[in-house]
Tab-separated table of C-alpha atoms in Angstrom:
chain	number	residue	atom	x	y	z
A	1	UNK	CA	-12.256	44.242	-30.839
A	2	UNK	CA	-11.288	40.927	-31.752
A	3	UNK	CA	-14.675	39.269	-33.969
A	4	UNK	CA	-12.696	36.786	-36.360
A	5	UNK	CA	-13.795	33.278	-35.954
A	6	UNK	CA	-16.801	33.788	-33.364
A	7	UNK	CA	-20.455	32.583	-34.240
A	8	UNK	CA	-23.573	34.793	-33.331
A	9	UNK	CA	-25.984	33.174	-30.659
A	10	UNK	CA	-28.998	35.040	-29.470
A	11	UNK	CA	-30.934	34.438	-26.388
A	12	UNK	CA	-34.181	36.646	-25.231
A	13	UNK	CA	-33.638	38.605	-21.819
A	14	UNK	CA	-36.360	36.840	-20.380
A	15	UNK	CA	-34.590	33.278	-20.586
A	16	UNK	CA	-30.890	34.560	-20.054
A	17	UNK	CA	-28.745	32.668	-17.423
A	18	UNK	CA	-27.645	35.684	-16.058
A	19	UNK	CA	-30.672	37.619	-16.012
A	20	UNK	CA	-31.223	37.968	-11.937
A	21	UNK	CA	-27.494	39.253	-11.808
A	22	UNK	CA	-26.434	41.239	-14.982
A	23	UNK	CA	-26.335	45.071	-15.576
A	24	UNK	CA	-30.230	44.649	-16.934
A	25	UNK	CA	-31.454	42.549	-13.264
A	26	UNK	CA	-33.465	45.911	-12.295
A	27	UNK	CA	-35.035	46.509	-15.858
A	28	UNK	CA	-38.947	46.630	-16.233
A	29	UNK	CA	-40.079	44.681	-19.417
A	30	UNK	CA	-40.267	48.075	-21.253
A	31	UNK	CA	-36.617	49.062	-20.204
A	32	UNK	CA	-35.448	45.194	-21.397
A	33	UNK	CA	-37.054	45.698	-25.090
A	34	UNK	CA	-34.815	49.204	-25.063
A	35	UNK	CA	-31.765	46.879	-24.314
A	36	UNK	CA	-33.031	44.564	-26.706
A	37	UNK	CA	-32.721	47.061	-29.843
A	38	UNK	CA	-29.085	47.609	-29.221
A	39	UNK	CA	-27.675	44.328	-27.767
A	40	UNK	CA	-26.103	41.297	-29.783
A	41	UNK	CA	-24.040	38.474	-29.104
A	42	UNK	CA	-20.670	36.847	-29.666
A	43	UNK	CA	-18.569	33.896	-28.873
A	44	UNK	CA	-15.255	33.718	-28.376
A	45	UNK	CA	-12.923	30.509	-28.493
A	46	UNK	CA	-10.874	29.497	-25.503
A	47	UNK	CA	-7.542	32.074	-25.700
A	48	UNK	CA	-9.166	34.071	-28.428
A	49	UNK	CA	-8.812	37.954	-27.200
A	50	UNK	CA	-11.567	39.639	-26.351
A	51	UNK	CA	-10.127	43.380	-26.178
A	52	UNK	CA	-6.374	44.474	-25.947
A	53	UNK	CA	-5.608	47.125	-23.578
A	54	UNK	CA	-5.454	50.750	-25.502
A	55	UNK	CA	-8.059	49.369	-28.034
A	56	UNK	CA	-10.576	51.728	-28.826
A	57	UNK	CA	-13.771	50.538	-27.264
A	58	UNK	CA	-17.174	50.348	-29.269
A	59	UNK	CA	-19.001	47.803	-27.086
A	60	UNK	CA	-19.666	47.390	-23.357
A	61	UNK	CA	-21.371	43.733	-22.172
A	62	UNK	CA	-21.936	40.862	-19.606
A	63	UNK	CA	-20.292	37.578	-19.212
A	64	UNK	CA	-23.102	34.955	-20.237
A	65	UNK	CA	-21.205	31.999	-20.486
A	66	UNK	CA	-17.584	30.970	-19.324
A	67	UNK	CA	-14.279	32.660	-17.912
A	68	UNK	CA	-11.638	35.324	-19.218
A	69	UNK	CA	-9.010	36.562	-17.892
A	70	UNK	CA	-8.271	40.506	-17.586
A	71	UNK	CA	-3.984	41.234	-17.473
A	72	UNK	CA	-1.971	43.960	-17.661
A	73	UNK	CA	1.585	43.802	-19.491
A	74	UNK	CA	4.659	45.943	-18.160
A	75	UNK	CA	6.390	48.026	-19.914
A	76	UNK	CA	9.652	45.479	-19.769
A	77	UNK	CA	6.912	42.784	-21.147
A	78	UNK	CA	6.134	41.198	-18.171
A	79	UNK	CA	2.286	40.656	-17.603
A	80	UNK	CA	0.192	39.554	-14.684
A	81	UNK	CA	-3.347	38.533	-14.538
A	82	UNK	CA	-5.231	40.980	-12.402
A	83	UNK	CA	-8.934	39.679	-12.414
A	84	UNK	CA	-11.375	37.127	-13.746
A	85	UNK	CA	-14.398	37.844	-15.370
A	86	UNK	CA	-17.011	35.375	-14.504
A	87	UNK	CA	-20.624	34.995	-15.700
A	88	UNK	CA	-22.632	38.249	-15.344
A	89	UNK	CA	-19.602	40.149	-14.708
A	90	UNK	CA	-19.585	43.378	-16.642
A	91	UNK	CA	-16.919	44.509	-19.338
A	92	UNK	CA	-16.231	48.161	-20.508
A	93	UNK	CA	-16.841	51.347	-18.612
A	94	UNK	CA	-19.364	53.651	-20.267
A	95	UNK	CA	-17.902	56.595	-21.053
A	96	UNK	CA	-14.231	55.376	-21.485
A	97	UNK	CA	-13.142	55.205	-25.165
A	98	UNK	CA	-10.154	52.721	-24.448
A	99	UNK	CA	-9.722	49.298	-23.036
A	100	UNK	CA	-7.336	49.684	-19.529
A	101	UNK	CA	-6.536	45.865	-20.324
A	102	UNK	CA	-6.502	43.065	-22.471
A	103	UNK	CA	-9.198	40.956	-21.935
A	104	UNK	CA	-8.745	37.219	-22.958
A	105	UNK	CA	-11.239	34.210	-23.075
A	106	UNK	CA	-10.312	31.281	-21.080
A	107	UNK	CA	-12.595	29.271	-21.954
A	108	UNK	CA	-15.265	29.052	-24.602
A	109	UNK	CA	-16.726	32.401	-24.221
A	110	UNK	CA	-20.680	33.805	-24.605
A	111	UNK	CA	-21.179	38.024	-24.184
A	112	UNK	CA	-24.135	39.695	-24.331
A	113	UNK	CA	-22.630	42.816	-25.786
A	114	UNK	CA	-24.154	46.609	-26.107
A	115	UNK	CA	-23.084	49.382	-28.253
A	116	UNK	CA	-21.624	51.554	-26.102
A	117	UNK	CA	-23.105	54.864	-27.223
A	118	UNK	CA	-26.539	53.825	-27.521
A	119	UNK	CA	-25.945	52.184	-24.350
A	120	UNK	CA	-24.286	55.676	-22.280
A	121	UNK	CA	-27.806	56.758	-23.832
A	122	UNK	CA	-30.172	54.647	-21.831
A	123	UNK	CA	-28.452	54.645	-18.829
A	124	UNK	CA	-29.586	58.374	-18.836
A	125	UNK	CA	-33.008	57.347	-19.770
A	126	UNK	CA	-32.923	54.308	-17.497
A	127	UNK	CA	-32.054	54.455	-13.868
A	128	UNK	CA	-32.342	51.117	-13.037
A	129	UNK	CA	-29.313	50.474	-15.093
A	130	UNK	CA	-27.629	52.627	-13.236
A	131	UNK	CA	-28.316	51.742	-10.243
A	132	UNK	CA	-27.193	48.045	-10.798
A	133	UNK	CA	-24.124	49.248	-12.665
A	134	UNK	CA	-23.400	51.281	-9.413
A	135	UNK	CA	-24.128	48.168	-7.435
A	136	UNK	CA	-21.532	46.344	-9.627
A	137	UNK	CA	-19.144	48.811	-9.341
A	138	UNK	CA	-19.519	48.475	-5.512
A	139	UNK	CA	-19.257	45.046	-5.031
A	140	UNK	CA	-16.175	44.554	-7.700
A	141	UNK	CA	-14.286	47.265	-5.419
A	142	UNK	CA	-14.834	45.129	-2.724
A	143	UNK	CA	-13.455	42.540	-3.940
A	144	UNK	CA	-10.282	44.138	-5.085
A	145	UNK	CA	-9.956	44.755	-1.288
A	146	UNK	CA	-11.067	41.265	-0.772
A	147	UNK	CA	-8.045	40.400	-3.119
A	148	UNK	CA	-5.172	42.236	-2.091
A	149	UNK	CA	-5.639	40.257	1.317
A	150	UNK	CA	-5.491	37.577	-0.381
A	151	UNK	CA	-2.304	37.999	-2.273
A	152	UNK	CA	-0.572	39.663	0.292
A	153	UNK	CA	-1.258	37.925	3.553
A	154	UNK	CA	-2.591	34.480	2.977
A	155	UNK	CA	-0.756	31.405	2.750
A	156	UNK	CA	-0.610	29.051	-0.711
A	157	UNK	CA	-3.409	27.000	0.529
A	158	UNK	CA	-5.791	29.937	2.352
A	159	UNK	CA	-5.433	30.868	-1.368
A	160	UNK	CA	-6.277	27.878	-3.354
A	161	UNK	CA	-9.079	27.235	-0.822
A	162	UNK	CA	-10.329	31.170	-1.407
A	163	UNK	CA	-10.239	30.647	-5.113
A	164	UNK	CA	-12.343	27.350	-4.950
A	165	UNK	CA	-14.821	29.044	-2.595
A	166	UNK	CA	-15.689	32.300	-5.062
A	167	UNK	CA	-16.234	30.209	-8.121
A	168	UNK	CA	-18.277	28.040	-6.304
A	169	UNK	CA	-20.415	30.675	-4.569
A	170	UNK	CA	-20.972	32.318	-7.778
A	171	UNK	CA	-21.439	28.979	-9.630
A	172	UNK	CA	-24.407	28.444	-7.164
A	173	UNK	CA	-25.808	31.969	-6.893
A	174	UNK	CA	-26.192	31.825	-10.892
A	175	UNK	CA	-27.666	28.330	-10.748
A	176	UNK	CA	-30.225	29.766	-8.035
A	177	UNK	CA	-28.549	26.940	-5.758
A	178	UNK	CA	-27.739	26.565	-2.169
A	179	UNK	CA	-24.272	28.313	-0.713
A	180	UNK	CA	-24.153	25.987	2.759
A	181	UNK	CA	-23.706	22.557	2.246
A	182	UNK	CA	-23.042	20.189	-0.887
A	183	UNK	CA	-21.650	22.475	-3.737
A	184	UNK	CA	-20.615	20.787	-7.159
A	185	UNK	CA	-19.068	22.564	-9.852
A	186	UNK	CA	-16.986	22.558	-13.084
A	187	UNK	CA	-13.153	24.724	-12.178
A	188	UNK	CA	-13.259	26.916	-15.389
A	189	UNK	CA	-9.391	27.710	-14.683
A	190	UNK	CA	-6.045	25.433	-15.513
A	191	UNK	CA	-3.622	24.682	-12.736
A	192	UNK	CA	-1.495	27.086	-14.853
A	193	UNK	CA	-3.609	30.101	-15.252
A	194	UNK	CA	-4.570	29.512	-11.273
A	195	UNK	CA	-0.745	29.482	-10.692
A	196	UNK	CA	-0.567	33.255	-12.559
A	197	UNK	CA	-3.723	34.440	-11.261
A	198	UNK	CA	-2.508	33.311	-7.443
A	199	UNK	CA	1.370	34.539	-7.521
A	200	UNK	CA	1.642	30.868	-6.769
A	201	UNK	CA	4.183	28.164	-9.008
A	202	UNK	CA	2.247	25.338	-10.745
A	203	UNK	CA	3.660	22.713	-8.475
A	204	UNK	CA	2.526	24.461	-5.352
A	205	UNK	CA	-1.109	24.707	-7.055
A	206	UNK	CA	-0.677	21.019	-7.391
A	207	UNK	CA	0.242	20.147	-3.893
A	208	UNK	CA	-2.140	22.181	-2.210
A	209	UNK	CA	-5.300	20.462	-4.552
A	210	UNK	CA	-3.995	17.486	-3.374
A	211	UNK	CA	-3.654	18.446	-0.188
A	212	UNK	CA	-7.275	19.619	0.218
A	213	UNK	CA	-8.749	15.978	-1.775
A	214	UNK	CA	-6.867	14.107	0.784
A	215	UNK	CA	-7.879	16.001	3.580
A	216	UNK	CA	-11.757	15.892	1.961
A	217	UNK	CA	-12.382	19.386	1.415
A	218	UNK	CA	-13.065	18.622	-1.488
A	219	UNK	CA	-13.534	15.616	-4.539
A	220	UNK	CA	-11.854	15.824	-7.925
A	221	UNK	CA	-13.309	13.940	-10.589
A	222	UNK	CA	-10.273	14.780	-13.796
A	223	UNK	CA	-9.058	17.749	-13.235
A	224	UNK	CA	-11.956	19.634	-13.628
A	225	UNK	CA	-14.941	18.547	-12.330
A	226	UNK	CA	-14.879	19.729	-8.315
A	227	UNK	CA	-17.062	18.433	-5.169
A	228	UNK	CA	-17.446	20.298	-1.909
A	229	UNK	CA	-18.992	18.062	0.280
A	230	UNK	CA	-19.159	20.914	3.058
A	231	UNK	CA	-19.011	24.317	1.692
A	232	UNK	CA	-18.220	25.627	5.615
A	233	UNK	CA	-15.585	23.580	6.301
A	234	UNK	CA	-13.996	24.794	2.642
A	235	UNK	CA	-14.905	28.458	4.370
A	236	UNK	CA	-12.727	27.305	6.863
A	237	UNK	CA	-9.872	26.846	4.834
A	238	UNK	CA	-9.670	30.776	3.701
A	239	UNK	CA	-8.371	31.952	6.284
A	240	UNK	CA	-11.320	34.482	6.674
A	241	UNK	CA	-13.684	34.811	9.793
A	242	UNK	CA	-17.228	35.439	7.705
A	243	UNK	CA	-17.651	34.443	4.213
A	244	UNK	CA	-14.545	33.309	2.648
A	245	UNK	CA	-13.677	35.784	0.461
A	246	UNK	CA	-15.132	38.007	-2.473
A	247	UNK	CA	-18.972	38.834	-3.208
A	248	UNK	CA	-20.896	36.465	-4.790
């Protein structure tokens, strides 16, 4: 694990950002003082690795703040970005001694982190970890499904307008917002690292951004800053016939 250069933060369970969503959202107040004992904290500077893949594993955690990236690399050196780890999104598999891949920040980067023995210890002892871990588990397997659709069948701007709508559901789901309606948010990804993460080339990330501000899907203040000022009619623009894409 990769610890040079990040500062220690420390935030109590009770006033975490990710509280109602994480691995510990089913845990009784004696069950969060277990977690307590054995948690700590890091942060991780934007492109600073988190884990490379075949690392031995010492820690398991949740996503408390910002974005990284998880990517595999081919034998021939080739690598390709196979998921995004958002906040409360869960990194590690108990049980598993080595990292399957690297795991990068891609932006400034806050994990609540667990030792993983202690941690394979009181899931045992604690079912309701467990059972959200399980839930988890469940809804990231759905999205794979959710993203191999994606990749394979939609067109360049079905997929820009899928990737917009998951980061903004989730941005609003951790912010205890609305999901219909007005939806503002801060895009945590480049156009270059949505270019990898889509199959797509930079300048067709480009064009199709554009395409959906001139259209009025949606408002770009910079580059970053993004308004939907109808989160349906963005749903409209996946391509999909219910939510738009991957769990919230």
């Amino acid at each position: 694990m990769a610890v040079t250069d990040t500062s220690v933060v420390h935030t109590e369970c009770f006033e975490c950002p990710i509280r109602h969503r994480a691995v510990c959202a089913r845990c009784e107040s004696d069950e969060l003082e277990a977690l307590e004992a054995v948690k700590y904290y890091r942060t991780y500077d934007a492109g600073q690795s988190v884990i490379w893949c075949g690392d031995r594993m010492d820690f398991v955690g949740s996503v408390v703040e910002g974005i990284a990236t998880l990517t595999q690399t081919m034998e021939d050196g080739r690598t390709q970005m196979v998921g995004l780890l958002l906040p409360s999104d869960f990194v590690g598999r108990p049980g598993r001694d080595l990292a399957a891949y690297d795991v990068t920040a891609t932006t400034q980067l806050t994990m609540c982190c667990f030792r993983r023995k202690p941690f394979e210890e009181l899931m045992v002892r604690t079912p309701h970890i467990g059972q959200r871990l399980l839930e988890m588990t469940l809804d990231e397997l759905d999205a794979a499904r959710e993203w191999m659709l994606l990749l394979g069948r939609k067109t360049a701007r079905e997929k820009i307008a899928s990737l917009l709508a998951i980061i903004a559901r989730r941005d609003a789901v951790l912010r205890l917002g609305p999901t219909r309606g007005r939806i503002v948010f801060d895009l945590p990804l480049t156009r270059e690292s949505m270019a990898d993460y889509l199959g797509l080339t930079l300048e067709t990330v480009s064009r199709q951004i554009s395409a959906l501000k001139r259209d009025g899907v949606i408002v770009l203040e910079g580059k970053r800053h993004v308004t939907v000022p109808d989160f349906d009619r963005l749903l409209g623009e996946t391509g999909d016939d219910n939510d738009g894409g991957m769990p919230a």
